[in-house]
Short mmCIF file of C-alpha atoms in Angstrom, two decimals:
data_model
loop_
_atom_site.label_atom_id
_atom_site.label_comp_id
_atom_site.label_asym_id
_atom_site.label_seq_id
_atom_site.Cartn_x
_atom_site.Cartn_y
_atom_site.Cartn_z
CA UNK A 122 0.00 0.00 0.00
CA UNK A 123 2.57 2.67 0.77
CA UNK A 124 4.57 1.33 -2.39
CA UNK A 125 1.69 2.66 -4.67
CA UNK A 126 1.21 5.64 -2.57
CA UNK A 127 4.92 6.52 -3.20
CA UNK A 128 4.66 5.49 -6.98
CA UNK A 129 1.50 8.02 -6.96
CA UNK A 130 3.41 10.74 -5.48
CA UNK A 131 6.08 10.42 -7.97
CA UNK A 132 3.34 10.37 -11.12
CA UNK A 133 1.77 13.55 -9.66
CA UNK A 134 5.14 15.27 -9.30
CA UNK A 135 5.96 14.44 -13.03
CA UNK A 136 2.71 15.94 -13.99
CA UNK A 137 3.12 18.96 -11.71
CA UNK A 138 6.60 19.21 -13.83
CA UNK A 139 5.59 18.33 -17.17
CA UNK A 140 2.62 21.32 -16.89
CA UNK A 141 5.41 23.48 -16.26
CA UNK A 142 6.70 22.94 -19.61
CA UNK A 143 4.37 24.01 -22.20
CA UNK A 144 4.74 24.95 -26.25
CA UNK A 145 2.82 26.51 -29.04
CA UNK A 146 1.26 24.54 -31.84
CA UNK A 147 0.61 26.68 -34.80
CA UNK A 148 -0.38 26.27 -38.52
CA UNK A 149 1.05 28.77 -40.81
CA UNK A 150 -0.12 29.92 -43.34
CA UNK A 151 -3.87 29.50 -43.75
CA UNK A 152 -5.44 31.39 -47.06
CA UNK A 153 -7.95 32.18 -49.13
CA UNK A 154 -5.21 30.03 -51.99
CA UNK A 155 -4.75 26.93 -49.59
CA UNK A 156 -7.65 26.77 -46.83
CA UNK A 157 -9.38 23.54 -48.46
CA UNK A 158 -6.68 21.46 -47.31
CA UNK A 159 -5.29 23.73 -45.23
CA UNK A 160 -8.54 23.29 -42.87
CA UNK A 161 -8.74 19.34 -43.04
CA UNK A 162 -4.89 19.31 -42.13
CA UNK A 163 -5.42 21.73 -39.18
CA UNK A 164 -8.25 19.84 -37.87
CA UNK A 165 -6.10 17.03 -37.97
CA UNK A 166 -3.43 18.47 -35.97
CA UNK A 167 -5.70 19.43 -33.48
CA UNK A 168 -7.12 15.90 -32.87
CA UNK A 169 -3.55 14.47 -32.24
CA UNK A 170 -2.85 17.60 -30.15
CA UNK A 171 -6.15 16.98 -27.89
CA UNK A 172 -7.72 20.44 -28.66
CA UNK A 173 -7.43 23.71 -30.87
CA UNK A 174 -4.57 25.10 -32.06
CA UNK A 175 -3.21 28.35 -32.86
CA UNK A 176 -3.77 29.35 -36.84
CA UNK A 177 -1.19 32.34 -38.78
CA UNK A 178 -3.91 33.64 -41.04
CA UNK A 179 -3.17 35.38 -44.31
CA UNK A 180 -5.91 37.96 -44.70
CA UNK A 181 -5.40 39.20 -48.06
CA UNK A 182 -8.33 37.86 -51.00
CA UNK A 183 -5.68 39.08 -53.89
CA UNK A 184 -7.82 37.96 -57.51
CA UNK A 185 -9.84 35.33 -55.51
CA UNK A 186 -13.63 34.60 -57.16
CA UNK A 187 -16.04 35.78 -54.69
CA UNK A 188 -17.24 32.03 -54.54
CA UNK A 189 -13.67 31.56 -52.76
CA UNK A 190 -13.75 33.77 -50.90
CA UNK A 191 -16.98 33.20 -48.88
CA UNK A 192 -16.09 29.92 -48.48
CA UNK A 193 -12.94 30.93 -46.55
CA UNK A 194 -14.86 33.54 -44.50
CA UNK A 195 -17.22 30.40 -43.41
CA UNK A 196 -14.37 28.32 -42.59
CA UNK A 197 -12.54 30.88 -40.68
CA UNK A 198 -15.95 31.52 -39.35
CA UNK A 199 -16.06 28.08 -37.93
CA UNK A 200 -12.88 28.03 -36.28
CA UNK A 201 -13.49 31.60 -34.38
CA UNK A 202 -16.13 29.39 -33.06
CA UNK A 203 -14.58 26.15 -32.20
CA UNK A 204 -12.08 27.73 -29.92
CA UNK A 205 -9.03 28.00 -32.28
CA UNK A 206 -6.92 31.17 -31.97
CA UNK A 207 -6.46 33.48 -35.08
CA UNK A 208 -3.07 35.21 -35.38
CA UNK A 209 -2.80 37.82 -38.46
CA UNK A 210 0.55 36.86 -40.86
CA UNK A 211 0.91 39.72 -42.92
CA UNK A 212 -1.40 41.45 -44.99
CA UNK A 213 -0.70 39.17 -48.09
CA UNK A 214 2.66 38.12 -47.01
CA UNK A 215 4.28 38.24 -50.57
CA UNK A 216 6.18 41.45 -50.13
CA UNK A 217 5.83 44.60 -52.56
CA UNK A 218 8.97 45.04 -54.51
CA UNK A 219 8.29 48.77 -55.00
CA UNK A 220 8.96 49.55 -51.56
CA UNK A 221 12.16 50.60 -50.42
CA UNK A 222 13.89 48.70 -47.89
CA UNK A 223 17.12 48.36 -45.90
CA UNK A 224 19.80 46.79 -47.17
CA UNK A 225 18.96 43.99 -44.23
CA UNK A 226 15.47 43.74 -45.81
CA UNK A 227 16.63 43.16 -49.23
CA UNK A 228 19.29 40.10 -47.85
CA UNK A 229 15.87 38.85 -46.24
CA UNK A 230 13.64 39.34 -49.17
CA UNK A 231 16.36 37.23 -50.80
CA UNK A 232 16.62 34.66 -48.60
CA UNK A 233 12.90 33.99 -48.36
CA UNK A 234 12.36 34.10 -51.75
CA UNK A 235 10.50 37.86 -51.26
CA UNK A 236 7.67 36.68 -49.09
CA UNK A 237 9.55 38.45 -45.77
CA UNK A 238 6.55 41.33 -46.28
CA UNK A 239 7.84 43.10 -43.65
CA UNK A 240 11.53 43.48 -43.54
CA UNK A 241 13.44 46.55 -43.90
CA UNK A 242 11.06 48.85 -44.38
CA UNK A 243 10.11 51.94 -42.96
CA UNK A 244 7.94 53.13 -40.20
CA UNK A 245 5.67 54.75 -42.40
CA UNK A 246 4.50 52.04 -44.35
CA UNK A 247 4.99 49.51 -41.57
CA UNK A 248 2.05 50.99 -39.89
CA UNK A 249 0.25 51.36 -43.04
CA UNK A 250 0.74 47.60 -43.90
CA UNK A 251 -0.28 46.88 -40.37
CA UNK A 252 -3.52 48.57 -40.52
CA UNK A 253 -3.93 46.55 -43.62
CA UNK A 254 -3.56 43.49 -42.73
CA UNK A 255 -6.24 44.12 -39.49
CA UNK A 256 -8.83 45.82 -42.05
CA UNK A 257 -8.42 42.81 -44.18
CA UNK A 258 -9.37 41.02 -41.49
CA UNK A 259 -12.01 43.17 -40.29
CA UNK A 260 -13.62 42.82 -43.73
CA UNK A 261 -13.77 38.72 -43.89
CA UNK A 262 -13.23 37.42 -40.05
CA UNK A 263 -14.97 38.06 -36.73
CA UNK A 264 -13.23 38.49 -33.30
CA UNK A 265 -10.10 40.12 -32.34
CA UNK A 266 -7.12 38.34 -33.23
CA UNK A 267 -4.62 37.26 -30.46
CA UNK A 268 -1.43 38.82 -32.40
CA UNK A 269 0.33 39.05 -35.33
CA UNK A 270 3.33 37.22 -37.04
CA UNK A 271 5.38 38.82 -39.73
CA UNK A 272 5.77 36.51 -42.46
CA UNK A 273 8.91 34.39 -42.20
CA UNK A 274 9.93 35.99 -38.93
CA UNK A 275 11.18 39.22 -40.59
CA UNK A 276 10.69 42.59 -39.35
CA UNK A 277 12.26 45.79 -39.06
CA UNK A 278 13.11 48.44 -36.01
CA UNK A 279 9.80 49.39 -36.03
CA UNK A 280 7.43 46.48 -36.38
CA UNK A 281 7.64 45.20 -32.68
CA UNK A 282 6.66 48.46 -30.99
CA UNK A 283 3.58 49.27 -33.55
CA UNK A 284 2.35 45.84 -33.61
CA UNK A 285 1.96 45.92 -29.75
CA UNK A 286 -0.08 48.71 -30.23
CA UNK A 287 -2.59 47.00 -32.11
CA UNK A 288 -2.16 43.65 -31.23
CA UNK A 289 -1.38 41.50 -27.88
CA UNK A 290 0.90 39.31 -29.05
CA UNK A 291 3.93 39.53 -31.61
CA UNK A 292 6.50 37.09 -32.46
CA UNK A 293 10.11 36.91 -34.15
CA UNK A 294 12.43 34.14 -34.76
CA UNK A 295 13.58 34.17 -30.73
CA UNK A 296 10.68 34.97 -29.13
CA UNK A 297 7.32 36.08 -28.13
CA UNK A 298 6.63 39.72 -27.30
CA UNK A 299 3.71 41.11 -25.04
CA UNK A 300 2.92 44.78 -23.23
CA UNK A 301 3.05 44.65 -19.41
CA UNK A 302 2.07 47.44 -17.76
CA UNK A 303 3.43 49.88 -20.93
CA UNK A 304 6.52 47.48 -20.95
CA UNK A 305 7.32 44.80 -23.44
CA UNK A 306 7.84 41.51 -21.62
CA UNK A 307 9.46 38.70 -23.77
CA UNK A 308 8.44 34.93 -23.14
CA UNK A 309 11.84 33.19 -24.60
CA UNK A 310 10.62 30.99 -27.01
CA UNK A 311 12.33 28.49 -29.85
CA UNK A 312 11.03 28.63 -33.24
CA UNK A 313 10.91 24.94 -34.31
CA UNK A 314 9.92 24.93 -38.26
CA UNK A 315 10.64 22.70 -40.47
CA UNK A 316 9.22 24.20 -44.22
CA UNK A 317 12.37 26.35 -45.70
CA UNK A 318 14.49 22.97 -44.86
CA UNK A 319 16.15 20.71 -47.27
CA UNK A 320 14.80 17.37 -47.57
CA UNK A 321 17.37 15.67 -46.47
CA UNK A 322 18.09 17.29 -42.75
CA UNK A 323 14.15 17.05 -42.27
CA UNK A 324 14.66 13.86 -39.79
CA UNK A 325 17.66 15.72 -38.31
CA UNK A 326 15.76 19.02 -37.69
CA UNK A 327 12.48 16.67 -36.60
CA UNK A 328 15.28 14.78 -33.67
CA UNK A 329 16.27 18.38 -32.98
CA UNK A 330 12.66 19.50 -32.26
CA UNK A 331 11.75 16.47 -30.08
CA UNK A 332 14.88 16.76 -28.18
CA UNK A 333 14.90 20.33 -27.58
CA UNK A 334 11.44 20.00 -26.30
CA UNK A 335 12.58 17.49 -23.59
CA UNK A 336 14.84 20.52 -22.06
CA UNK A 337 13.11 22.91 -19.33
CA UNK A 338 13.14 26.45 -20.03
CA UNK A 339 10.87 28.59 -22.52
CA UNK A 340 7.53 28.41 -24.23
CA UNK A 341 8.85 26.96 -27.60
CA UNK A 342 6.60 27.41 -31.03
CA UNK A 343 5.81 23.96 -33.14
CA UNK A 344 4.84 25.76 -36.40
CA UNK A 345 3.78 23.16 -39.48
CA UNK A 346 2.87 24.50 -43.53
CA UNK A 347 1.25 22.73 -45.96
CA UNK A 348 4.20 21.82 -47.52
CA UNK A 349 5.78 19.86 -44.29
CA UNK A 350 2.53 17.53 -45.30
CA UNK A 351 3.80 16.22 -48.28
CA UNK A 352 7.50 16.92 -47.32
CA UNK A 353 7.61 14.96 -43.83
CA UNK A 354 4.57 13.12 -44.23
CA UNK A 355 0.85 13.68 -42.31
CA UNK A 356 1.62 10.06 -40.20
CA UNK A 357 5.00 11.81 -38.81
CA UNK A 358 3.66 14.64 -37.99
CA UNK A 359 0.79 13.73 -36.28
CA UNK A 360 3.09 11.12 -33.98
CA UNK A 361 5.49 14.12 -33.16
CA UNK A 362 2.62 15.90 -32.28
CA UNK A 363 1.17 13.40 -29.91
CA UNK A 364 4.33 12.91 -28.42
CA UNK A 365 5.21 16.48 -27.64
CA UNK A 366 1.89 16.41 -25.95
CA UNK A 367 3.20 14.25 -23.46
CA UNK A 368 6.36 16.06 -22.86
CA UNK A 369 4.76 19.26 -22.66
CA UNK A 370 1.29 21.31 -22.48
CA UNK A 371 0.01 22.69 -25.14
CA UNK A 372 -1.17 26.18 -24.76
CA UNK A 373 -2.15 29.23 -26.94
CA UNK A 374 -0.33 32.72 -27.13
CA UNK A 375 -3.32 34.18 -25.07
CA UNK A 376 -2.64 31.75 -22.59
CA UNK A 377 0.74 33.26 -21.75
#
């Protein structure tokens, strides 16, 4: 009798340790162009996960047909009201070549294949962009999104400060950024992605990701695309999800 009473103590005191380890699972990028499959693969994620998940929404329509385009509103609609958490990526995320930008935003711009929206430019049109991207979604969402997420993780001087302003959450590369009491307080977090990898370092970087989640310390980020679906397969992904679930709790940024 007191054997199990000691090996109940020392279950509870793994739990009570494990809940003080949480992460961040998030789908980017979900859009008017991919939300079809996008929406059965998020779904999906959530099931192995145990509940819903956070969701980097595109808000931009661009030449969508208007059939399109209420389609995604419903389905964007639905998961508003299922409990998942929208965070704004961009206003279309490709970026607009005709603005200038720092020579750090044109390296990023390069390196991303121009879809870092956000880098190097400006405060004037970093605000302006920003007010886009939260009329866009204004115009086809409902709700208040919890943040926002430049696309790719690039930003400039600027971003950080004027996205806090608007939103209550915003992320980079290293970490996740909220006002306290007019200060920023930053939640050190690990950006484990997998989409701009080559092929074959996927099962490295997927190790790297499992393991790093194991270690105490920060609130790290799972982020999946569409591509990692065909690229590391839905059956691997799913199983690292339900195994991260067990080394850590999954929350959402507005659980921070």
């Amino acid at each position: 009798m007191e054997q199990n009473k000691d090996i109940a103590d020392i279950q509870a005191a793994e739990a009570t340790f494990q809940k003080k380890k949480k992460f961040i699972l998030c789908y980017h990028s979900f859009s008017v162009n991919n939300f079809k499959k996008a929406s059965v693969q998020i779904r999906k994620l959530a099931e192995a996960a145990g509940s819903p998940i956070s969701i980097a929404v595109i808000p931009a329509f661009g030449a969508a047909p208007e059939s399109e385009a209420e389609q995604f509103r419903e389905e964007l609609d639905k998961f508003v009201k299922e409990g998942y958490e929208i965070m704004l990526h961009g206003a279309r995320h490709r970026a607009d070549l005709s603005l200038n930008r720092s020579i750090a935003g044109k390296l990023a711009l390069l390196v991303s294949n121009n879809e870092a929206e956000f880098a190097g430019i400006d405060e004037r049109f970093t605000q302006a962009l920003l007010k886009r991207s939260l009329a866009l979604w204004k115009a086809h969402g409902n709700g208040k999104p919890s943040g926002f997420i430049p696309p790719v993780w690039f930003g400039n001087k600027f971003l950080k400060e004027q996205a806090l302003e608007i939103f209550d959450y915003y992320e980079d590369f290293h970490g996740i950024y909220q006002k306290v009491k007019g200060n920023i307080k930053k939640t050190n977090s690990a950006t484990l992605s997998f989409s701009i990898l080559p092929t074959p370092i996927l099962g490295i970087a997927q190790t790297y990701a499992c393991l790093r989640m194991l270690l105490p310390g920060g609130v790290h980020r799972l982020v999946f695309h569409d591509k990692d679906f065909r690229t590391i397969g839905e059956k691997r992904i799913l199983n690292m999800v339900r195994y991260i679930s067990t080394l850590r709790e999954k929350i959402m940024y507005k659980d921070l």
